[in-house]
Structure formats: structure tokens, C-alpha cells
């Protein structure tokens, strides 16, 4: 049984590699693993595009001749099926693969917490494209890097925008207690908002699987002083929340984090109800610099539709960051790659320049504030936070 | 006496197993080791569920709830006191100061799960059939809800991460042996026969003086103990435990394993648990190669369906195939059959 | 906590309860006849929702026609499941049938993921159903009213069917005593198919209601409603149609009212309360609210 299993694994790994990235088998390929929730759960709508973004970057690099003198990148995608056990065993499988030099993946902190420690234990760098907890590098270790900004940054940005620009001084908060991302976001928002002098009238709680918000809506209505609602939510419930709030006739501005960066926010409520919504996300839509535009066009060409959300760009950037580090390190030695990552000063990512300053492994990146106007999502402004 | 040759055979098998474990630990990579560890944990879960569902005929879906309880308790015991203070502010001081080694922590987890089972069992085990199934299902949601919301004690949705990776193949193997031993002894003891009597015909059993409620609670609690321990082992293999680590989907998978193997057959449960764990993992690369995520689950479900159509009582029914018969034949003894060959409706 | 607020919560509970009731009736109908729990029932809800979406987007059918299509598709899928998973299991222990239907459920869900992808989709409903209607102090949407009205129509139709038509009486007879019904010349196979067809049609209708109300559908959407409806059927007494209806509304109201009437800090405990209620009900009435003890031993 043991040897059959190993043979099966090897054969399957070969098939897997051949199937994922089309390439000419040149000198030793550079193997990178991506871990994402592809087949189940609420994160599939952001993990799928993230993987596509990563695949696009790998393809572009390979088409341009590869790295380190002609070595092709081989990206293997492992589906973690919205299950933490799969995330852990998938990561174990990843680090056991011959020649893997780095890992990328995950748009949610809980999953990053399941997978990344295994890379850490083997001394392999792991760059998450979308898991945004600011505590991740400390919780996991020196191999953990974020390609995205952290939740405290985006929550502070939204709090300041709400208080200073939108003039909201009394707010009602809805928190999803079942995801640590939403809990963290909510806490950081409330901290900054109250520090600025604002008042949180009510902190209402729900769980990710809840689809019925009638009770929370009713309580919101019972707070006539509220000037806005901050609904900390993941991609699957954001659209439903907006719909139900608007259906009840409430016209207050609805604020959210990067969990709102999904087309469901426009399609689920419909163009009439999807209105007066602000959310923070990774800056790329409005950055009309050459790289963002080029990315959009390349994505459209490769996958037949424009990038679904900013997470596609994040996947692209995570892959690109790793490739850049490999180039700068001049080798595929894991320790060298980690060192090169730490020394990143100005990687021109599509979602904003990535730099790891002062030993931090979280980049200080601009936050985009988006505005939904009758179903259309537009960039309102980009803020570069102080912290 | 036959017992001596039995003992020799069993001891020999255990020793052979230990040699395999030693060999595996030194040769295989961490991924394969973890799969084998999960295989062992699944065996513990399936065999312990067999006590509740198989022997006694209780349609319990509550195993994941007890895994959650056991897992959290074990984790709280093994985390460093310094981290505990930071992570779990509401924990009572005496708990926050303690840090136990793995074995006591696992046992503590199992015992707390058992306690929960007894407390819950008194009211809930009066129900029968599907009503019991739903009540135990409800237990899963209740425990999940408590774990998520009492975040001062459990850290809520974030769960407890960075758990020391204490589980290795030796621990799992040890507990597998213990579970198998307990279940086997139970099945061939008068208590085990009492449980099966309740399963076959409760009214008749009551007429014969069987204390129904007490036996049902006992079987529920025993299953819960091993589920709690399995939860602790799992948590320290994945190094992370969250309120949703063990869901109702897991409950269904375990029931599938028990039924496929034959409710009441320890060997059946073990073999099917092993087979399904391996099959699921082996199909992953195929899935990835083809890009059809979800294929492995579909194929397994179809396989389950086919087995049920052609062998509706499971692979072994209530019987234990005599795997050790050939060993027993050596000193010239007659092998005997254990377990009942008569099947009844559940 | 004004009267209007409480009324609103009750209204929401009734709407949610209507959907649970429809799905729960299907469970009980099927259980009453074959004594097996159909776990794939929740997935028929999903199929109903997708069928509705397909009729409106791909075939541009008008709303009432799409509803009929959904009912037909639901019935067809139900009968298919019966043929594949349940007929071979007849006579096997209850748990076996449970698992067979679970296997079918997994196959359907994963086929859905593989073909349609796990991404949630937007559900489209004709604009006129989005309008607001005033009912005294309440303000609800037309679609909510439509859901309750449609549910009542379907349940009444079922009640009439079961009580007054020959086929309905035959079904009741089969549920009451399988063997005697057979002796009386009733075609058991056809009765079973009928039960599956009707139950599944109702579940599919619930699927289209769910999609209309929450506007978001995905291949796994039916899992939790199916589970909750199973709970509702058990609350009302598995096998009893009126029990399923009652159970559905009890569950819907309990779910909404717990979150609505308790202080917001407890909102996260929604599922805890619902299941605790379930356990309490079962303890007081071990066979559900309207169930009869069918497990005769002596």
C-alpha cells in the first residue's frame, strides 16, 4: 500500500503539473504552490479569481522566458474545499512536493492560519494574497508575508472617511461573529471611529450563514439618530445585507470592508437597491496606471471576462511578488527568497506599491474607497493611510 | 485454553503494527504521515461511534459536538500559560496557570466530553430513531454556537491556533489500539450483549430486566469519550481548532462509515474508515489534474450508493470476520465465530 | 419594542415558516410512505431555484409559466431520486436509506459545483414583485406576500388532494399500512412515486421562493434550509403532513423571534436557541407535536 501510494502521488503530481501550466519542459522548473478554496463555501467567489490572477502572472512570466535564465514557473493549485483539515493536509502535501520553493494563497485569515504554519515549519516563504489580519506575521512567523494591506489599515481608513468626509458621527455596526476577519475589521473600525469622537449606537451581531436580517433591520430602524451603518461582512452576505436594508426603506449610507468587493454587491440587490454603499478595497480599479489597465486587458483576454474583483489583482500581485523576490535573490533557495522578500522596497504591484519596511511583513499600501451608485461601482478616492 | 493463543495472536498483530509505525515514521514525508494519522483518528471515531450507533442502535449524530468539546479542552490544557492569558482572558485563573502534557490533556478532553454526554444524555436519550438523530444534530449546533460566542473562553470564531503539533503516529496508534481493545472487549462482554439486546428488541430486553436508560447513557458516554480524545488528537495534528472544525457533515461521514462497514462490526468500521480516508486523499491529485473540484466527493458518493444497493447491511453486518483465524489454527484449535449473524431492522 | 416592530418580526417569521413548511411537508410525505428520510430533499430546493433562474434568463418565460416549470422539474427530479436511491433500499434498515439519500445529495451538490461553479449567483425576479405593500402598520414586499399566498395555495391543494381524491386516499392508506394497502389492490410503486413527486415539487417551489427572497443562489444553498426543514418535520412529528406544516411555522417563528426579541448581544446564539427549543419540544412530546408513535414493538 505504501509504495503504491507513493507511485500514485508521483504520477498524479506529474499529471497535475502538466495540466496546470502549459510549458515547455526546460531546465528545472520553479515550483510554486497555490492554496485556495475553489470548490465550496463563501470564499470561492474571491479565491477563484485570485487563483486566476496568479495563473495569469505565471503565464506571463513563462511566456517572457521564465526566471533565472529560462526556468519556467510551475504553479500547482490545491483546493482546500473550505475545510480547515483540507487546508492543513493540503499544505502538508504542498511542502512535501519535490522542489517547492514558496507558497501563495488564501483570502481569509483562518485558512491562512491553517496552511501557513506548515510552510513556516519547513522554512518556506508563504505570501498570502488576501488574508488581511495584521496579527498574521506575528502569529505564524518569519516566513509569513502579506501582499495586501491589513484590516486595521482599511478599517481606520473607512472610519476616518466616514467621520471626516461623510460627516457620520453616529453609527450602527453589524458584525459577523463567525469570521475572525469581520470581527477584527469591526473592532478596528469602532476603535478608530470612537477615537475620532464618533458614537457607536449599537453593535449588532450575526453569523455568516444567516440569511435573514429582519431583526437587525428592525433594530436599526429603531435607532433614528443613526447616520450610517457599518456592516462588517464577507463576500457572501454583503449583497444580502444591502438588499434587506434597502428593502426596508432605509436610505442610510452602508459602509463595509474589502469583503464587499464582489459583483454580488451590485447584482443581488439589483440596480435600484444597490445604492449609497461605500466600501474599502485593495486599490486597483481606479489606478489608471499602465499596469492596472494592462492587467485588466490581459485577464480579459486569458479568461474571457474582466477581473471579477480586486482579489484577482491580488493573486496576480502575490505571484508577481514571489517571482520578483526570486529574481532578486538570484536563486531558488528558500532562505534566499525569504531574505529577498524582506528586502522588498518597491515592487510595482497592480494593487499599489509593495514595500516591507522596518521589518514588517505587511505592506503599507493605499486603500481605495469605492462607491456604489445604482449598481455601478466607482472609485471615490484613494487614501494612503498613516496607520 | 483458547485465550492464550488468542492473546498471542493479538499481541503479535499489535507488535507488527508497532514495527510498521516505526518504519513509517522514519521513512515517509510529513504529508503521508499526516494522512495515516488522520486515518487512525477516523478509525477511532468510527469504532467509537459503533458503540453508540452500532451496538446499541442509537441514531446519534452527536460525535462532532464531543470532538469539539474534547478538542478545545485538550487545546486549552496544552497551550502555554503566557499565551493563554493573552488569548483567553475570561478563563478562570487556575486553568490559565496550568499546562499539562499531552496524555493528561487528552484524557481531560475525553472526560469533559463524557460528562457533557451524560448531562445531555439523560433528557435526550429518551427519544427514539429520527427524533434522537435530530436532537443530537442540534447538539452540534448548540456547541458550535457556544464556542463561537463565548469568546472569552474559546477565542470565538478565530479559534485556537498555533497549537503544539503533539500528535504523531505513535500517539494515534496507541489510542487506536486502546479503542479497539475497549470496543472488542465490550462487544464480547455481557454489557455489550445488553447493548445489542436493546438494539434488537427494547421491550423484550426491558422485560428481561435490562436497565435501558442506564445502558443507553453508558454507551453514549463511552462513544463520547473516544470522540473527545479524537478531537484532541485532531486539533494537535492540524494545530488549529475552530468552532466549525467539526461539522454535521463530519457526523454524516461517520455514520456512512459505520453503516458501510456494518453496524456493530468493529472490523468493518475500521476497514471502511481506512479505505475512505485513503480514497479521498488519493483522488485529490486526479481532481486537480482535471480541474473538476468536487469530483472526488462525487465518485465516493456513487461508490457508497453502489455498496448500499448491493450489500444493504454493510460489508460485515454485525459479524467480525475472523481475521485471526489462521493464527489460531496454528496450535490446532478450532476458530469460533463471534457476533450475531442474524440481522434485524435498526 | 413597539407593536409595529413585533408585528414585523411575526410577519418575517411567517414568511420564513412558509418556506420551511413546504420543504418539511415533502420530508413527511416521503417518510410517511417509505419510512425513509430523504436527505437529498434540500438539494431539490436548490434545483428548483436554479430551474427558475434558467427559465427566466435562458428561456425568457413569464413568471407564472416559470413557476409551473419549477414544479414539474422538482417532481421529475424527485421521481428520479426515488428510482435510483430509494427503490433499491426498500426493506433495508432506516439508516441505510438515510445514507443512500445522503450520497445522492452529495452527488447533486458536487455536480452542481462542477458544472455551475460554487460561486453564488444573482436571482432575478420580475420587477412588479419588488413593490412595497402596506398592510396596516406593516410594510412588506409583494414577493413576501406572494410567498405566503403561494404556500397557502399549495398546502390547501395538497390537503384537498389527500382528503378528497381517490389517489390521495390511496396514499394515506399506503402510509397507514403498507401491506394491507397492497392487498387492497393499490399500486404501491405508483403511490410512492406520487409521494416523491408531490413532495419534491413542493420543495422546488420553496427553492424558487428562497431565491426570490434572498436574491442569491448557489449549488449549496439548499443544505441548511433542508436541514432546518428536517428539524421542522421532526418537531411536528415525522410522517404527519399537518405536523410538518405546524413544525415549519414554529421553527420559522422561533428563529426570527429569538433574534428579534432578545437583546442584540444574543443574536449570535440564534442557532443555539432554535435547537435548544427543538430539544425541549421533543422532551415534552417525544413524538413531535402532532406525531403518533409508529415504532410499535410488541
Tab-separated table of N, CA and C in Angstrom, chain B residues 197-252:
chain	number	residue	atom	x	y	z
B	197	UNK	N	-28.889	-6.248	22.866
B	197	UNK	CA	-30.270	-6.655	23.165
B	197	UNK	C	-31.212	-5.464	23.041
B	198	UNK	N	-30.763	-4.339	23.571
B	198	UNK	CA	-31.581	-3.132	23.481
B	198	UNK	C	-31.818	-2.779	22.031
B	199	UNK	N	-30.766	-2.956	21.222
B	199	UNK	CA	-30.895	-2.622	19.819
B	199	UNK	C	-31.889	-3.533	19.127
B	200	UNK	N	-31.844	-4.812	19.450
B	200	UNK	CA	-32.690	-5.763	18.737
B	200	UNK	C	-34.158	-5.610	19.126
B	201	UNK	N	-34.430	-5.584	20.407
B	201	UNK	CA	-35.826	-5.502	20.831
B	201	UNK	C	-35.865	-4.941	22.233
B	202	UNK	N	-36.162	-3.653	22.294
B	202	UNK	CA	-36.066	-2.977	23.576
B	202	UNK	C	-37.072	-3.493	24.591
B	203	UNK	N	-38.272	-3.764	24.096
B	203	UNK	CA	-39.326	-4.212	25.007
B	203	UNK	C	-38.927	-5.529	25.652
B	204	UNK	N	-38.453	-6.446	24.826
B	204	UNK	CA	-38.045	-7.745	25.357
B	204	UNK	C	-36.900	-7.574	26.348
B	205	UNK	N	-35.969	-6.717	26.007
B	205	UNK	CA	-34.836	-6.503	26.903
B	205	UNK	C	-35.309	-5.971	28.243
B	206	UNK	N	-36.245	-5.011	28.193
B	206	UNK	CA	-36.763	-4.459	29.442
B	206	UNK	C	-37.440	-5.541	30.263
B	207	UNK	N	-38.170	-6.411	29.569
B	207	UNK	CA	-38.841	-7.493	30.287
B	207	UNK	C	-37.840	-8.400	30.980
B	208	UNK	N	-36.655	-8.510	30.391
B	208	UNK	CA	-35.662	-9.389	30.974
B	208	UNK	C	-34.826	-8.692	32.032
B	209	UNK	N	-35.205	-7.484	32.393
B	209	UNK	CA	-34.522	-6.819	33.498
B	209	UNK	C	-33.376	-5.920	33.110
B	210	UNK	N	-33.234	-5.653	31.820
B	210	UNK	CA	-32.148	-4.763	31.398
B	210	UNK	C	-32.496	-3.334	31.776
B	211	UNK	N	-31.517	-2.632	32.353
B	211	UNK	CA	-31.761	-1.238	32.704
B	211	UNK	C	-31.495	-0.398	31.458
B	212	UNK	N	-32.601	-0.112	30.761
B	212	UNK	CA	-32.467	0.506	29.437
B	212	UNK	C	-31.764	1.854	29.493
B	213	UNK	N	-32.330	2.768	30.269
B	213	UNK	CA	-31.803	4.138	30.240
B	213	UNK	C	-30.336	4.163	30.620
B	214	UNK	N	-30.000	3.417	31.662
B	214	UNK	CA	-28.619	3.488	32.129
B	214	UNK	C	-27.650	2.972	31.076
B	215	UNK	N	-28.052	1.876	30.412
B	215	UNK	CA	-27.169	1.315	29.394
B	215	UNK	C	-27.011	2.267	28.218
B	216	UNK	N	-28.131	2.889	27.811
B	216	UNK	CA	-28.041	3.804	26.678
B	216	UNK	C	-27.108	4.968	27.004
B	217	UNK	N	-27.272	5.518	28.208
B	217	UNK	CA	-26.404	6.629	28.566
B	217	UNK	C	-24.950	6.168	28.607
B	218	UNK	N	-24.728	4.976	29.123
B	218	UNK	CA	-23.365	4.470	29.201
B	218	UNK	C	-22.747	4.362	27.811
B	219	UNK	N	-23.508	3.814	26.864
B	219	UNK	CA	-22.931	3.647	25.537
B	219	UNK	C	-22.692	5.005	24.884
B	220	UNK	N	-23.616	5.932	25.114
B	220	UNK	CA	-23.470	7.296	24.592
B	220	UNK	C	-22.202	7.932	25.170
B	221	UNK	N	-22.046	7.785	26.480
B	221	UNK	CA	-20.906	8.421	27.147
B	221	UNK	C	-19.586	7.806	26.702
B	222	UNK	N	-19.572	6.494	26.533
B	222	UNK	CA	-18.346	5.820	26.119
B	222	UNK	C	-17.919	6.300	24.736
B	223	UNK	N	-18.908	6.362	23.822
B	223	UNK	CA	-18.602	6.869	22.495
B	223	UNK	C	-18.077	8.287	22.569
B	224	UNK	N	-18.692	9.077	23.467
B	224	UNK	CA	-18.294	10.477	23.581
B	224	UNK	C	-16.858	10.609	24.068
B	225	UNK	N	-16.445	9.712	24.985
B	225	UNK	CA	-15.075	9.797	25.496
B	225	UNK	C	-14.073	9.705	24.360
B	226	UNK	N	-14.250	8.667	23.525
B	226	UNK	CA	-13.286	8.494	22.444
B	226	UNK	C	-13.394	9.601	21.411
B	227	UNK	N	-14.608	10.103	21.223
B	227	UNK	CA	-14.760	11.225	20.297
B	227	UNK	C	-13.995	12.431	20.818
B	228	UNK	N	-14.085	12.669	22.136
B	228	UNK	CA	-13.356	13.784	22.723
B	228	UNK	C	-11.863	13.635	22.539
B	229	UNK	N	-11.371	12.436	22.786
B	229	UNK	CA	-9.931	12.192	22.610
B	229	UNK	C	-9.534	12.396	21.151
B	230	UNK	N	-10.371	11.862	20.245
B	230	UNK	CA	-10.077	12.026	18.818
B	230	UNK	C	-10.035	13.497	18.455
B	231	UNK	N	-10.938	14.268	19.052
B	231	UNK	CA	-10.946	15.705	18.800
B	231	UNK	C	-9.637	16.343	19.231
B	232	UNK	N	-9.141	15.921	20.404
B	232	UNK	CA	-7.873	16.452	20.878
B	232	UNK	C	-6.726	16.076	19.952
B	233	UNK	N	-6.710	14.836	19.503
B	233	UNK	CA	-5.658	14.380	18.587
B	233	UNK	C	-5.702	15.189	17.294
B	234	UNK	N	-6.905	15.360	16.763
B	234	UNK	CA	-7.103	16.105	15.532
B	234	UNK	C	-6.579	17.520	15.672
B	235	UNK	N	-6.992	18.171	16.794
B	235	UNK	CA	-6.611	19.572	16.972
B	235	UNK	C	-5.096	19.727	16.978
B	236	UNK	N	-4.408	18.733	17.569
B	236	UNK	CA	-2.957	18.878	17.664
B	236	UNK	C	-2.242	18.320	16.451
B	237	UNK	N	-3.023	17.878	15.459
B	237	UNK	CA	-2.427	17.471	14.187
B	237	UNK	C	-2.539	18.626	13.203
B	238	UNK	N	-3.705	19.302	13.236
B	238	UNK	CA	-3.910	20.431	12.339
B	238	UNK	C	-3.321	21.699	12.946
B	239	UNK	N	-3.053	21.656	14.239
B	239	UNK	CA	-2.542	22.778	15.060
B	239	UNK	C	-3.507	23.932	15.142
B	240	UNK	N	-4.770	23.682	14.835
B	240	UNK	CA	-5.758	24.753	14.859
B	240	UNK	C	-7.097	24.117	15.177
B	241	UNK	N	-7.846	24.744	16.066
B	241	UNK	CA	-9.212	24.267	16.275
B	241	UNK	C	-10.146	25.465	16.292
B	242	UNK	N	-11.213	25.381	15.531
B	242	UNK	CA	-12.197	26.461	15.498
B	242	UNK	C	-13.567	25.858	15.768
B	243	UNK	N	-14.566	26.717	16.052
B	243	UNK	CA	-15.886	26.157	16.332
B	243	UNK	C	-16.428	25.330	15.184
B	244	UNK	N	-16.000	25.638	13.959
B	244	UNK	CA	-16.544	24.893	12.837
B	244	UNK	C	-15.601	23.808	12.341
B	245	UNK	N	-14.618	23.404	13.161
B	245	UNK	CA	-13.720	22.330	12.740
B	245	UNK	C	-14.475	21.037	12.515
B	246	UNK	N	-15.499	20.783	13.334
B	246	UNK	CA	-16.211	19.507	13.247
B	246	UNK	C	-17.685	19.786	12.998
B	247	UNK	N	-18.125	19.540	11.784
B	247	UNK	CA	-19.477	19.941	11.405
B	247	UNK	C	-20.399	18.751	11.281
B	248	UNK	N	-21.665	19.056	10.971
B	248	UNK	CA	-22.634	17.976	10.802
B	248	UNK	C	-22.277	17.112	9.596
B	249	UNK	N	-21.506	17.705	8.664
B	249	UNK	CA	-21.075	16.899	7.517
B	249	UNK	C	-20.179	15.755	7.992
B	250	UNK	N	-19.332	16.066	8.985
B	250	UNK	CA	-18.488	15.015	9.542
B	250	UNK	C	-19.354	13.942	10.188
B	251	UNK	N	-20.428	14.378	10.877
B	251	UNK	CA	-21.320	13.413	11.521
B	251	UNK	C	-21.865	12.436	10.484
B	252	UNK	N	-22.294	12.972	9.345
B	252	UNK	CA	-22.831	12.098	8.305
B	252	UNK	C	-21.763	11.156	7.779
